[in-house]
Structures are given as structure tokens and as C-alpha cells.
CSV table of C-alpha atoms in Angstrom, one decimal:
chain,number,residue,atom,x,y,z
A,280,MET,CA,18.2,15.7,-34.4
A,281,PRO,CA,21.4,13.8,-33.6
A,282,GLN,CA,21.0,10.0,-33.5
A,283,ALA,CA,21.9,9.7,-29.7
A,284,THR,CA,19.4,12.5,-28.8
A,285,ALA,CA,16.7,10.9,-31.0
A,286,THR,CA,17.3,7.5,-29.3
A,287,SER,CA,17.2,9.0,-25.8
A,288,TYR,CA,13.9,10.8,-26.6
A,289,SER,CA,12.4,7.6,-28.0
A,290,ASN,CA,13.4,5.6,-24.9
A,291,ARG,CA,11.8,8.3,-22.6
A,292,ARG,CA,8.6,8.2,-24.6
A,293,ARG,CA,8.6,4.4,-24.4
A,294,HIS,CA,9.1,4.4,-20.6
A,295,ASP,CA,6.5,7.1,-20.3
A,296,ARG,CA,3.9,5.0,-22.1
A,297,GLU,CA,4.7,2.0,-19.9
A,298,ILE,CA,4.5,4.0,-16.7
A,299,VAL,CA,1.2,5.6,-17.6
A,300,ALA,CA,-0.3,2.3,-18.9
A,301,LEU,CA,0.5,0.6,-15.6
A,302,ALA,CA,0.2,3.5,-13.1
A,303,VAL,CA,-3.2,5.0,-14.0
A,304,PRO,CA,-5.2,1.8,-13.6
A,305,ALA,CA,-3.2,0.9,-10.5
A,306,PHE,CA,-4.1,4.3,-9.0
A,307,GLY,CA,-7.8,3.6,-9.7
A,308,ALA,CA,-7.6,0.2,-8.0
A,309,LEU,CA,-5.8,1.7,-5.0
A,310,VAL,CA,-8.4,4.4,-4.5
A,311,ALA,CA,-11.2,1.9,-4.7
A,312,GLU,CA,-9.9,-0.1,-1.7
A,313,PRO,CA,-10.6,2.5,1.0
A,314,LEU,CA,-14.0,3.2,-0.5
A,315,PHE,CA,-15.1,-0.2,1.0
A,316,VAL,CA,-14.7,1.2,4.5
A,317,MET,CA,-16.3,4.5,3.5
A,318,VAL,CA,-19.4,2.7,2.2
A,319,ASP,CA,-19.6,0.6,5.3
A,320,SER,CA,-19.3,3.7,7.5
A,321,ALA,CA,-22.0,5.6,5.5
A,322,ILE,CA,-24.5,2.8,5.8
A,323,VAL,CA,-23.7,1.7,9.4
A,324,GLY,CA,-23.6,5.4,10.5
A,325,HIS,CA,-27.4,5.5,10.2
A,326,LEU,CA,-27.9,2.7,12.6
A,327,GLY,CA,-26.5,4.7,15.5
A,328,THR,CA,-23.3,6.1,17.1
A,329,PRO,CA,-22.4,2.9,19.0
A,330,GLN,CA,-22.6,0.8,15.8
A,331,LEU,CA,-20.5,3.4,13.9
A,332,ALA,CA,-17.9,3.4,16.7
A,333,GLY,CA,-17.8,-0.4,16.7
A,334,LEU,CA,-17.3,-0.4,13.0
A,335,GLY,CA,-14.4,2.1,13.4
A,336,VAL,CA,-12.6,-0.1,15.9
A,337,ALA,CA,-13.1,-3.3,13.9
A,338,ALA,CA,-12.2,-1.8,10.6
A,339,ALA,CA,-9.0,-0.4,12.1
A,340,LEU,CA,-8.1,-3.8,13.4
A,341,LEU,CA,-8.9,-5.5,10.1
A,342,THR,CA,-7.0,-2.9,8.1
A,343,THR,CA,-3.9,-3.3,10.3
A,344,ALA,CA,-4.1,-7.1,10.1
A,345,VAL,CA,-4.4,-7.2,6.3
A,346,SER,CA,-1.9,-4.5,5.6
A,347,ILE,CA,0.8,-6.5,7.4
A,348,PHE,CA,0.6,-9.0,4.6
A,349,VAL,CA,0.9,-6.5,1.7
A,350,PHE,CA,4.2,-8.3,0.9
A,351,LEU,CA,1.9,-10.9,-0.8
A,352,ALA,CA,1.3,-8.4,-3.6
A,353,TYR,CA,4.8,-6.9,-3.6
A,354,ALA,CA,6.9,-10.0,-3.6
A,355,THR,CA,4.6,-11.8,-6.1
A,356,THR,CA,4.8,-8.8,-8.5
A,357,ALA,CA,8.6,-8.9,-8.6
A,358,ALA,CA,8.9,-12.6,-8.9
A,359,VAL,CA,6.3,-13.0,-11.7
A,360,ALA,CA,7.7,-9.9,-13.6
A,361,ARG,CA,11.2,-11.5,-13.7
A,362,ARG,CA,9.9,-14.6,-15.3
A,363,VAL,CA,7.8,-12.6,-17.7
A,364,GLY,CA,11.0,-10.8,-18.7
A,365,ALA,CA,12.8,-14.1,-19.1
A,366,GLY,CA,10.0,-15.2,-21.5
A,367,ASP,CA,8.8,-18.1,-19.3
A,368,LEU,CA,5.1,-17.4,-18.7
A,369,ALA,CA,4.3,-20.8,-17.4
A,370,SER,CA,6.9,-20.4,-14.7
A,371,ALA,CA,5.6,-16.9,-14.0
A,372,ILE,CA,2.1,-18.1,-13.4
A,373,ARG,CA,3.4,-21.1,-11.4
A,374,GLN,CA,5.2,-18.6,-9.1
A,375,GLY,CA,2.0,-16.6,-8.8
A,376,MET,CA,0.1,-19.7,-7.7
A,377,ASP,CA,2.7,-20.3,-5.0
A,378,GLY,CA,1.9,-16.8,-3.7
A,379,ILE,CA,-1.9,-17.4,-3.8
A,380,TRP,CA,-1.5,-20.7,-1.9
A,381,LEU,CA,0.6,-18.9,0.7
A,382,ALA,CA,-2.2,-16.2,1.0
A,383,LEU,CA,-4.8,-18.9,1.6
A,384,LEU,CA,-2.7,-20.6,4.3
A,385,LEU,CA,-2.0,-17.2,6.0
A,386,GLY,CA,-5.7,-16.3,5.8
A,387,ILE,CA,-6.7,-19.5,7.5
A,388,ALA,CA,-4.2,-18.9,10.3
A,389,VAL,CA,-5.5,-15.4,10.8
A,390,ILE,CA,-9.1,-16.7,11.1
A,391,ALA,CA,-7.9,-19.2,13.7
A,392,VAL,CA,-6.5,-16.3,15.8
A,393,ALA,CA,-9.2,-13.7,15.2
A,394,LEU,CA,-12.4,-15.7,15.9
A,395,PRO,CA,-11.6,-16.6,19.6
A,396,SER,CA,-9.6,-13.5,20.3
A,397,ALA,CA,-11.9,-10.8,18.8
A,398,PRO,CA,-13.3,-9.6,22.2
A,399,TRP,CA,-9.7,-9.2,23.5
A,400,PHE,CA,-8.5,-7.3,20.5
A,401,VAL,CA,-11.5,-5.0,20.7
A,402,ASP,CA,-10.9,-4.4,24.4
A,403,VAL,CA,-7.2,-3.7,23.9
A,404,PHE,CA,-8.1,-1.2,21.1
A,405,GLY,CA,-10.1,0.8,23.7
A,406,ALA,CA,-13.6,0.3,22.5
A,407,SER,CA,-16.3,1.6,24.8
A,408,ASP,CA,-18.8,-0.7,26.6
A,409,THR,CA,-21.5,0.3,24.2
A,410,ALA,CA,-19.4,-0.1,21.0
A,411,ALA,CA,-17.5,-3.3,22.0
A,412,PRO,CA,-20.3,-5.8,21.2
A,413,TYR,CA,-20.8,-4.3,17.7
A,414,ALA,CA,-17.0,-4.2,17.1
A,415,THR,CA,-16.8,-7.8,18.1
A,416,THR,CA,-19.6,-8.9,15.9
A,417,TYR,CA,-18.2,-7.1,12.9
A,418,LEU,CA,-14.7,-8.3,13.5
A,419,ARG,CA,-15.6,-12.0,13.9
A,420,ILE,CA,-17.8,-12.0,10.7
A,421,SER,CA,-15.4,-10.0,8.6
A,422,SER,CA,-12.4,-12.1,9.6
A,423,LEU,CA,-14.0,-14.9,7.6
A,424,GLY,CA,-13.2,-12.8,4.5
A,425,ILE,CA,-9.5,-12.4,5.3
A,426,PRO,CA,-8.4,-15.4,3.2
A,427,ALA,CA,-10.2,-13.9,0.3
A,428,MET,CA,-8.6,-10.5,1.0
A,429,LEU,CA,-5.2,-12.0,1.0
A,430,ILE,CA,-5.9,-14.0,-2.1
A,431,VAL,CA,-6.9,-10.7,-3.8
A,432,MET,CA,-3.5,-9.2,-2.7
A,433,ALA,CA,-1.5,-12.1,-4.1
A,434,ALA,CA,-3.5,-12.4,-7.3
A,435,THR,CA,-3.2,-8.7,-7.8
A,436,GLY,CA,0.6,-9.2,-7.6
A,437,VAL,CA,0.4,-11.9,-10.2
A,438,LEU,CA,-1.4,-9.7,-12.7
A,439,ARG,CA,0.8,-6.7,-12.0
A,440,GLY,CA,3.8,-8.9,-12.7
A,441,LEU,CA,2.1,-10.0,-15.9
A,442,GLN,CA,2.0,-6.2,-16.7
A,443,ASP,CA,-1.8,-6.1,-16.3
A,444,THR,CA,-3.1,-3.4,-13.9
A,445,LYS,CA,-6.4,-3.0,-15.8
A,446,THR,CA,-8.0,-6.2,-14.6
A,447,PRO,CA,-7.4,-5.3,-10.9
A,448,LEU,CA,-9.1,-2.0,-11.6
A,449,TYR,CA,-12.1,-3.7,-13.1
A,450,VAL,CA,-12.3,-6.2,-10.2
A,451,ALA,CA,-12.0,-3.4,-7.6
A,452,ILE,CA,-14.8,-1.4,-9.3
A,453,GLY,CA,-17.0,-4.5,-9.4
A,454,GLY,CA,-16.2,-5.3,-5.8
A,455,PHE,CA,-17.0,-1.8,-4.7
A,456,ALA,CA,-20.4,-1.8,-6.4
A,457,ALA,CA,-21.3,-5.2,-5.0
A,458,ASN,CA,-20.2,-4.2,-1.5
A,459,GLY,CA,-22.4,-1.1,-1.6
A,460,ALA,CA,-25.5,-3.0,-2.8
A,461,LEU,CA,-25.0,-6.0,-0.5
A,462,ASN,CA,-24.5,-3.7,2.6
A,463,ALA,CA,-27.6,-1.7,1.9
A,464,GLY,CA,-29.7,-4.9,1.2
A,465,LEU,CA,-28.4,-6.9,4.2
A,466,VAL,CA,-28.3,-4.0,6.8
A,467,TYR,CA,-31.7,-2.5,6.0
A,468,GLY,CA,-33.5,-4.8,3.6
A,469,ALA,CA,-32.8,-8.0,5.7
A,470,GLY,CA,-32.6,-6.1,9.0
A,471,LEU,CA,-29.3,-7.6,10.0
A,472,GLY,CA,-27.8,-4.4,11.3
A,473,ILE,CA,-24.0,-4.2,11.6
A,474,ALA,CA,-23.7,-8.0,11.0
A,475,GLY,CA,-25.3,-7.4,7.6
A,476,SER,CA,-22.6,-4.9,6.7
A,477,ALA,CA,-19.9,-7.4,7.7
A,478,TRP,CA,-21.5,-10.2,5.7
A,479,GLY,CA,-21.8,-7.9,2.7
A,480,THR,CA,-18.1,-7.1,2.8
A,481,VAL,CA,-17.2,-10.8,3.1
A,482,ILE,CA,-19.4,-11.8,0.1
A,483,ALA,CA,-17.9,-8.9,-2.0
A,484,GLN,CA,-14.3,-10.0,-1.0
A,485,VAL,CA,-15.0,-13.6,-1.9
A,486,GLY,CA,-16.5,-12.5,-5.2
A,487,MET,CA,-13.3,-10.5,-6.0
A,488,ALA,CA,-11.1,-13.4,-5.1
A,489,SER,CA,-13.1,-15.7,-7.3
A,490,ALA,CA,-12.8,-13.3,-10.2
A,491,TYR,CA,-9.1,-13.2,-9.8
A,492,LEU,CA,-8.8,-16.9,-9.6
A,493,VAL,CA,-10.8,-17.4,-12.8
A,494,VAL,CA,-8.3,-15.1,-14.6
A,495,VAL,CA,-5.2,-16.8,-13.1
A,496,VAL,CA,-6.6,-20.3,-13.7
A,497,ARG,CA,-7.3,-19.5,-17.3
A,498,GLY,CA,-3.8,-18.2,-17.8
A,499,ALA,CA,-2.4,-21.3,-16.1
A,500,ARG,CA,-4.3,-23.6,-18.4
A,501,ARG,CA,-3.4,-21.6,-21.4
A,502,HIS,CA,0.4,-21.8,-20.7
A,503,GLY,CA,0.4,-25.3,-19.1
A,504,ALA,CA,1.2,-24.2,-15.6
A,505,SER,CA,0.4,-26.4,-12.6
A,506,LEU,CA,-2.3,-25.2,-10.2
A,507,ARG,CA,-1.4,-27.7,-7.4
A,508,PRO,CA,0.3,-26.4,-4.2
A,509,ASP,CA,4.1,-26.8,-4.2
A,510,THR,CA,5.7,-26.9,-0.8
A,511,ALA,CA,9.1,-25.7,-2.0
A,512,GLY,CA,7.5,-22.8,-4.0
A,513,ILE,CA,5.2,-21.8,-1.1
A,514,ARG,CA,8.2,-21.8,1.2
A,515,ALA,CA,10.2,-19.7,-1.3
A,516,SER,CA,7.4,-17.2,-1.5
A,517,ALA,CA,7.2,-16.9,2.3
A,518,GLN,CA,11.0,-16.4,2.5
A,519,ALA,CA,10.9,-13.7,-0.1
A,520,GLY,CA,8.1,-12.0,1.9
A,521,VAL,CA,9.8,-12.0,5.3
A,522,PRO,CA,12.1,-8.9,4.6
A,523,LEU,CA,9.1,-7.0,3.2
A,524,LEU,CA,7.1,-7.9,6.3
A,525,VAL,CA,9.9,-6.4,8.4
A,526,ARG,CA,9.8,-3.3,6.2
A,527,THR,CA,6.0,-3.0,6.5
A,528,LEU,CA,6.0,-3.5,10.3
A,529,SER,CA,8.8,-0.8,10.7
A,530,LEU,CA,6.7,1.6,8.6
A,531,ARG,CA,3.6,0.9,10.6
A,532,ALA,CA,5.7,1.5,13.8
A,533,VAL,CA,6.6,4.9,12.5
A,534,LEU,CA,3.0,5.9,11.9
A,535,MET,CA,1.9,4.5,15.3
A,536,ILE,CA,4.7,6.4,17.1
A,537,ALA,CA,3.7,9.6,15.3
A,538,THR,CA,0.0,9.1,16.3
A,539,ALA,CA,0.9,8.3,19.9
A,540,VAL,CA,3.1,11.5,20.1
A,541,ALA,CA,0.3,13.6,18.6
A,542,ALA,CA,-2.1,12.2,21.2
A,543,ARG,CA,0.2,13.3,24.0
A,544,LEU,CA,0.2,16.8,22.5
A,545,GLY,CA,-3.5,17.3,23.2
A,546,ASP,CA,-6.9,16.9,21.6
A,547,THR,CA,-6.4,19.8,19.1
A,548,ASP,CA,-3.1,18.4,17.9
A,549,ILE,CA,-4.3,14.8,17.5
A,550,ALA,CA,-7.4,16.1,15.6
A,551,ALA,CA,-5.2,18.1,13.2
A,552,HIS,CA,-2.8,15.1,12.9
A,553,GLN,CA,-5.5,12.8,11.8
A,554,ILE,CA,-6.6,15.2,9.1
A,555,ILE,CA,-3.0,15.4,7.8
A,556,LEU,CA,-2.7,11.6,7.9
A,557,SER,CA,-5.8,11.3,5.8
A,558,LEU,CA,-4.4,13.7,3.2
A,559,TRP,CA,-1.0,12.0,3.4
A,560,SER,CA,-2.7,8.6,2.6
A,561,LEU,CA,-4.6,10.1,-0.3
A,562,MET,CA,-1.4,11.5,-1.8
A,563,ALA,CA,0.4,8.2,-1.2
A,564,PHE,CA,-2.1,6.5,-3.5
A,565,ALA,CA,-0.9,8.6,-6.4
A,566,LEU,CA,2.8,8.1,-5.7
A,567,ASP,CA,2.3,4.4,-4.9
A,568,ALA,CA,0.7,3.9,-8.4
A,569,ILE,CA,4.1,4.9,-9.9
A,570,ALA,CA,5.9,2.6,-7.5
A,571,ILE,CA,3.7,-0.3,-8.6
A,572,ALA,CA,4.5,0.4,-12.2
A,573,GLY,CA,8.2,0.4,-11.1
A,574,GLN,CA,7.9,-3.0,-9.5
A,575,ALA,CA,6.4,-4.6,-12.7
A,576,ILE,CA,8.7,-2.8,-15.2
A,577,ILE,CA,12.0,-3.2,-13.3
A,578,GLY,CA,11.3,-6.9,-12.6
A,579,ARG,CA,10.6,-7.5,-16.3
A,580,TYR,CA,13.8,-5.8,-17.5
A,581,LEU,CA,16.0,-7.6,-15.0
A,582,GLY,CA,14.3,-10.9,-16.0
A,583,ALA,CA,15.2,-10.1,-19.6
A,584,ASN,CA,18.8,-9.4,-18.6
A,585,ASP,CA,18.4,-5.8,-19.8
A,586,THR,CA,20.4,-3.9,-17.2
A,587,GLU,CA,20.5,-0.7,-19.3
A,588,GLY,CA,16.7,-0.8,-19.8
A,589,ALA,CA,16.3,-1.2,-16.0
A,590,ARG,CA,18.6,1.8,-15.3
A,591,GLU,CA,16.8,4.0,-17.8
A,592,ALA,CA,13.4,3.0,-16.5
A,593,CYS,CA,14.6,3.8,-12.9
A,594,ARG,CA,15.9,7.2,-13.9
A,595,ARG,CA,12.7,8.1,-15.8
A,596,MET,CA,10.5,6.9,-12.9
A,597,VAL,CA,12.5,9.1,-10.5
A,598,GLN,CA,11.7,12.0,-12.7
A,599,TRP,CA,8.1,11.1,-12.6
A,600,GLY,CA,8.2,10.8,-8.8
A,601,ILE,CA,9.8,14.3,-8.4
A,602,ALA,CA,7.4,15.9,-10.8
A,603,SER,CA,4.4,14.2,-9.2
A,604,GLY,CA,5.6,15.3,-5.7
A,605,VAL,CA,6.0,18.9,-6.9
A,606,MET,CA,2.5,19.0,-8.3
A,607,LEU,CA,1.0,17.4,-5.2
A,608,GLY,CA,2.9,19.8,-2.9
A,609,ALA,CA,1.7,22.8,-4.9
A,610,LEU,CA,-1.9,21.4,-4.9
A,611,ILE,CA,-1.8,21.2,-1.1
A,612,VAL,CA,-0.6,24.8,-0.8
A,613,LEU,CA,-3.1,26.2,-3.4
A,614,ALA,CA,-6.1,24.2,-2.4
A,615,ARG,CA,-5.8,24.4,1.4
A,616,PRO,CA,-8.4,27.2,1.8
A,617,LEU,CA,-10.9,24.9,0.1
A,618,PHE,CA,-10.3,21.5,1.8
A,619,ILE,CA,-9.4,22.5,5.3
A,620,PRO,CA,-12.9,23.7,6.2
A,621,LEU,CA,-14.3,20.4,4.8
A,622,PHE,CA,-12.5,18.6,7.6
A,623,THR,CA,-13.1,20.9,10.5
A,624,GLY,CA,-14.6,24.2,11.5
A,625,ASP,CA,-12.6,24.5,14.7
A,626,GLN,CA,-10.3,27.5,14.4
A,627,ASP,CA,-7.8,26.1,16.9
A,628,VAL,CA,-7.5,22.9,14.8
A,629,GLN,CA,-7.2,24.9,11.6
A,630,SER,CA,-4.4,27.1,13.0
A,631,THR,CA,-2.6,24.0,14.3
A,632,LEU,CA,-3.1,22.2,11.1
A,633,LEU,CA,-1.8,24.9,8.7
A,634,PRO,CA,2.0,25.0,9.5
A,635,ALA,CA,2.2,21.3,9.7
A,636,LEU,CA,0.4,21.0,6.3
A,637,LEU,CA,3.0,23.2,4.7
A,638,VAL,CA,5.7,20.8,6.0
A,639,VAL,CA,3.8,18.0,4.2
A,640,ALA,CA,3.7,20.0,1.0
A,641,VAL,CA,7.5,20.6,1.1
A,642,CYS,CA,8.0,16.9,1.7
A,643,GLN,CA,6.1,15.7,-1.4
A,644,PRO,CA,9.0,15.8,-3.9
A,645,ILE,CA,11.0,13.8,-1.4
A,646,ALA,CA,8.1,11.4,-1.0
A,647,GLY,CA,7.9,11.0,-4.7
A,648,VAL,CA,11.5,9.8,-4.9
A,649,VAL,CA,11.0,7.5,-1.9
A,650,PHE,CA,8.0,5.8,-3.3
A,651,VAL,CA,9.6,5.3,-6.7
A,652,LEU,CA,12.9,3.9,-5.4
A,653,ASP,CA,11.0,1.7,-3.0
A,654,GLY,CA,9.1,0.3,-6.0
A,655,VAL,CA,12.3,-0.1,-8.0
A,656,LEU,CA,14.1,-2.1,-5.3
A,657,MET,CA,11.0,-4.2,-4.7
A,658,GLY,CA,10.8,-5.0,-8.4
A,659,ALA,CA,14.5,-6.0,-8.2
A,660,GLY,CA,13.7,-8.3,-5.3
A,661,ASP,CA,16.0,-6.4,-3.0
A,662,GLY,CA,13.8,-7.0,0.0
A,663,ARG,CA,16.6,-7.6,2.5
A,664,TYR,CA,18.1,-4.1,1.9
A,665,LEU,CA,14.6,-2.5,2.1
A,666,ALA,CA,14.1,-4.2,5.5
A,667,TRP,CA,17.4,-2.9,6.9
A,668,ALA,CA,16.9,0.6,5.4
A,669,MET,CA,13.5,0.9,7.1
A,670,LEU,CA,14.9,-0.4,10.4
A,671,ILE,CA,17.6,2.3,10.2
A,672,THR,CA,14.9,4.9,9.4
A,673,LEU,CA,12.8,3.8,12.4
A,674,ALA,CA,15.9,4.0,14.7
A,675,VAL,CA,16.5,7.6,13.6
A,676,PHE,CA,12.9,8.7,13.7
A,677,ALA,CA,11.7,7.2,17.0
A,678,PRO,CA,13.9,9.2,19.4
A,679,VAL,CA,13.4,12.5,17.5
A,680,ALA,CA,9.6,12.1,17.5
A,681,LEU,CA,9.4,11.0,21.2
A,682,LEU,CA,11.4,14.1,22.2
A,683,VAL,CA,8.8,16.4,20.6
A,684,PRO,CA,6.5,16.6,23.7
A,685,THR,CA,9.6,17.3,25.9
A,686,TYR,CA,11.2,20.0,23.8
A,687,GLY,CA,8.1,21.6,22.4
A,688,GLY,CA,7.2,22.7,18.9
A,689,GLY,CA,3.9,20.8,18.9
A,690,LEU,CA,2.5,19.2,15.8
A,691,ASN,CA,4.7,21.2,13.5
A,692,ALA,CA,7.8,19.7,15.1
A,693,LEU,CA,6.3,16.3,14.9
A,694,TRP,CA,5.8,16.6,11.1
A,695,TRP,CA,9.3,17.9,10.7
A,696,ALA,CA,10.3,14.7,12.4
A,697,MET,CA,8.2,12.9,9.7
A,698,ALA,CA,10.1,15.0,7.1
A,699,LEU,CA,13.4,13.7,8.6
A,700,MET,CA,12.0,10.2,8.4
A,701,MET,CA,11.3,10.6,4.7
A,702,THR,CA,14.7,12.2,4.0
A,703,VAL,CA,16.5,9.3,5.7
A,704,ARG,CA,14.4,6.8,3.6
A,705,MET,CA,15.3,8.8,0.4
A,706,VAL,CA,19.1,8.8,1.3
A,707,THR,CA,19.2,5.1,2.1
A,708,LEU,CA,17.3,4.1,-1.1
A,709,TRP,CA,19.2,6.5,-3.3
A,710,LEU,CA,22.6,5.1,-2.1
A,711,ARG,CA,21.4,1.6,-2.9
A,712,THR,CA,20.2,2.5,-6.4
A,713,ARG,CA,23.4,4.4,-7.1
A,714,SER,CA,25.5,1.5,-6.0
A,715,GLY,CA,24.0,-0.8,-8.6
A,716,LYS,CA,24.0,-3.7,-6.2
A,717,TRP,CA,20.3,-4.1,-6.7
A,718,ILE,CA,20.8,-5.0,-10.4
A,719,VAL,CA,20.7,-8.8,-10.4
A,720,THR,CA,19.5,-10.3,-13.7
A,721,GLY,CA,17.8,-13.5,-14.5
A,722,ALA,CA,14.5,-15.3,-14.0
A,723,THR,CA,15.2,-15.6,-10.3
A,724,ARG,CA,17.2,-13.3,-8.0
């Protein structure tokens, strides 16, 4: 085997091992997160329909509120990974602590808004008169756990940046088990009803945050990093997070517009749309796991001033993204007779669902590239470009999607608009990675 070919093969194997070592545990931790809501739903569902409806409204509000701050994980991962690559572990952990302090401050601010405003949010979200009291109760109690949820996000970013995705997996599994046991005990054993479910989730989240803090504090003491809040560092973490916040809000706007358009198409279309969104989210976990590996690996290479390593890792991860997308798309096509009946027995919904589902299958290789390049640019700290790229994508998608009810085509046309959205994202991200402007080396960007 020629020397160049042998070296190239060796590099690919090295990148593959890194990607698998980070992505597989990350996927497990990502899947564990939505299981919290599933457990709550299963337990509360036996209390009655109004309680379950109230939980649905409150959980949707909480998920939206917390997901807005996902930049706490993304920005922290990139910043910490750079310092790891530069060989400065004390500075890496210090950067992570700034993100954790920011998470605590943001969590307190959210509580200050959520507690008095809970009835208003529930009303705006359209809860029925019977479900609203339960939604308000659950939202108020659960909001007390938001600081812990945000600390979990930031601390997860710290460990990912330190190239550790196994600890978040273990913490997520422990949190899931504790949440289930606490919910069952408080809802039925203590007779607290939906309030017991909320308290169980809060306690589980606080436990997860505490576990993360123990790990981070031990690392800080081992490497001599300060644990005290640093105003300049917290401000820098917030500034790094603003572009990613814009990106996240733009992406949420895309999903909200799509759901609003589907609702205007009729009950059958919105039902089919919700099923597709559930599958879309599940597949996103697999692709997002590769993106998380990308954030950690790219940040480390750039911090170590290894531009060629960063380029090689990017190329290899794109190949992983394409291959994963092809496999997921094929799985959708081959397994559709098995899973569609699990979601609905309504023949009208099934017939509406099928063509749109095939569009989703075709899109998966594109989605694979999008998720990977998104992770690469996040790892590079290129948040400002990501924000502008997502705003451009929203500007292209919104008018096309909003015209679907006028010009016809139903749900199938709407998901072709979603395919257009993903294609625009892929083009904007590909142009950036090809330009090389994202490659900025050093411990800080």
C-alpha cells in the first residue's frame, strides 16, 4: 500500500474512532431527554383526560422555553474544546464555569417571569377551561426546575468540550430512572396528582444538575480552575450565545410556520403532520449525535492550531452524515408499513401521510449534511454566520410555505417546502465550509 494511501486510511480510521466514541453516547443522552415527558404522560394519563391535556400544554411551554437556551450547550462545547486543544485544561474548565453561572442567572430570570405569568401563558396556548388549572399547576412547579435544566445544558457542553459524552449519558439514564420512580411515588403513593409529577421532575432535574456540578467541581480543583463567578467571562459567554439564540429562534419559527400551515389545511393534514414531525425529531437525534461529535472534535483541532486535522475531520463527518441520512431514508421507506399503523388507524390520515413521508425520506441525506456542517461551524465558534444563514433560510421558506394553502398541494407540498428549507441550509453551510473562513485557530476565536 502506498505511503500516502496508508496515511489517509489511518487518518480515516482515527476520525471514525473519535466520531463513534463521542456520537454513540451522545445519541443515548439525547434519546433519554424526551423520555422524561413520555414518563410523565404515561403516569399522569391515568389521572384523567383534563390532567393529561394540562400536562401537554405545560410540557410544550417548558420545552419551548428551555430549547431557546440550547446555546448554553453549543457555545460552551466549542469554547471549552478550543482550550482543550490548546492544552489549557484549567482555562477550559474556567470557561465552562462561566457558562454554568450564565445558565443559573438565566434560569432565575425565567422563574421570575414564569411564576406570575403561568396562567396567561396557558391561556394563550389555548388550554381548555378544564385543563387550564392543571397546566398552570404543572407549569408553576416545573418552572422551579428550569435553573437546574439550564445548568444541565451548560455542564453537558463543558463535558462534551472535554471530549466526554459518556458522563452525560450516565447522568441522563440516572435522571430518567429517578424521574420515573419519583413521579409514580408522588402522584399515586403520596396522592399529589399532577403536582406530584411536576415535583418529581424538578427533583430529578436538580439531582442531574448536582451530579454534573460534582464532576465539574472535581475537575476544577484538580486543574486549579477558579469556581467563582467572573463578570467578564459570563458576559463573553452570553455574547457568544446571542448568534446561536438567533439561529435557534429562526429554526423554531420554521417549525411553527409549518405547523400553522398544516393546521390551516385541515384536521387530517395536521394529524399527519404531527406524526411526521415526531419521526423527524427521532431521526434528528441520530444526526445531531454526529453534529455534537463535530462540535467537540473541530473545536479541539482548531484550539491545537491543526487546520489540516480540522479539514479532514470535517470531510469525514460529512461522509458520515450522508451515509447516516441514506440509511435513515431507506429505513423510513422500508419500515413504513410497520410503523404507520402504530400512529394511526385512520385511512385518510395514512393516505395523506404516505407521500409526505417519502419526501422526508428523500431529504435525509441532505439533513445529514446539514446537521454535520451545523456542528462543524458551531465547533469553530462561527455562530454569527449560522445566525445569518438561518435567517436567510427562514426568509426563503416562510413565503413558500404560507402560499401552500392558496396554491394547493396539501401536506405533500408543505413538506416539499421543508425540503427546500433543508436544501437552502445545506447550500449556505456548504459555501461557508468550502470558503475556509470558519477556520480560525487558537484557544479563543
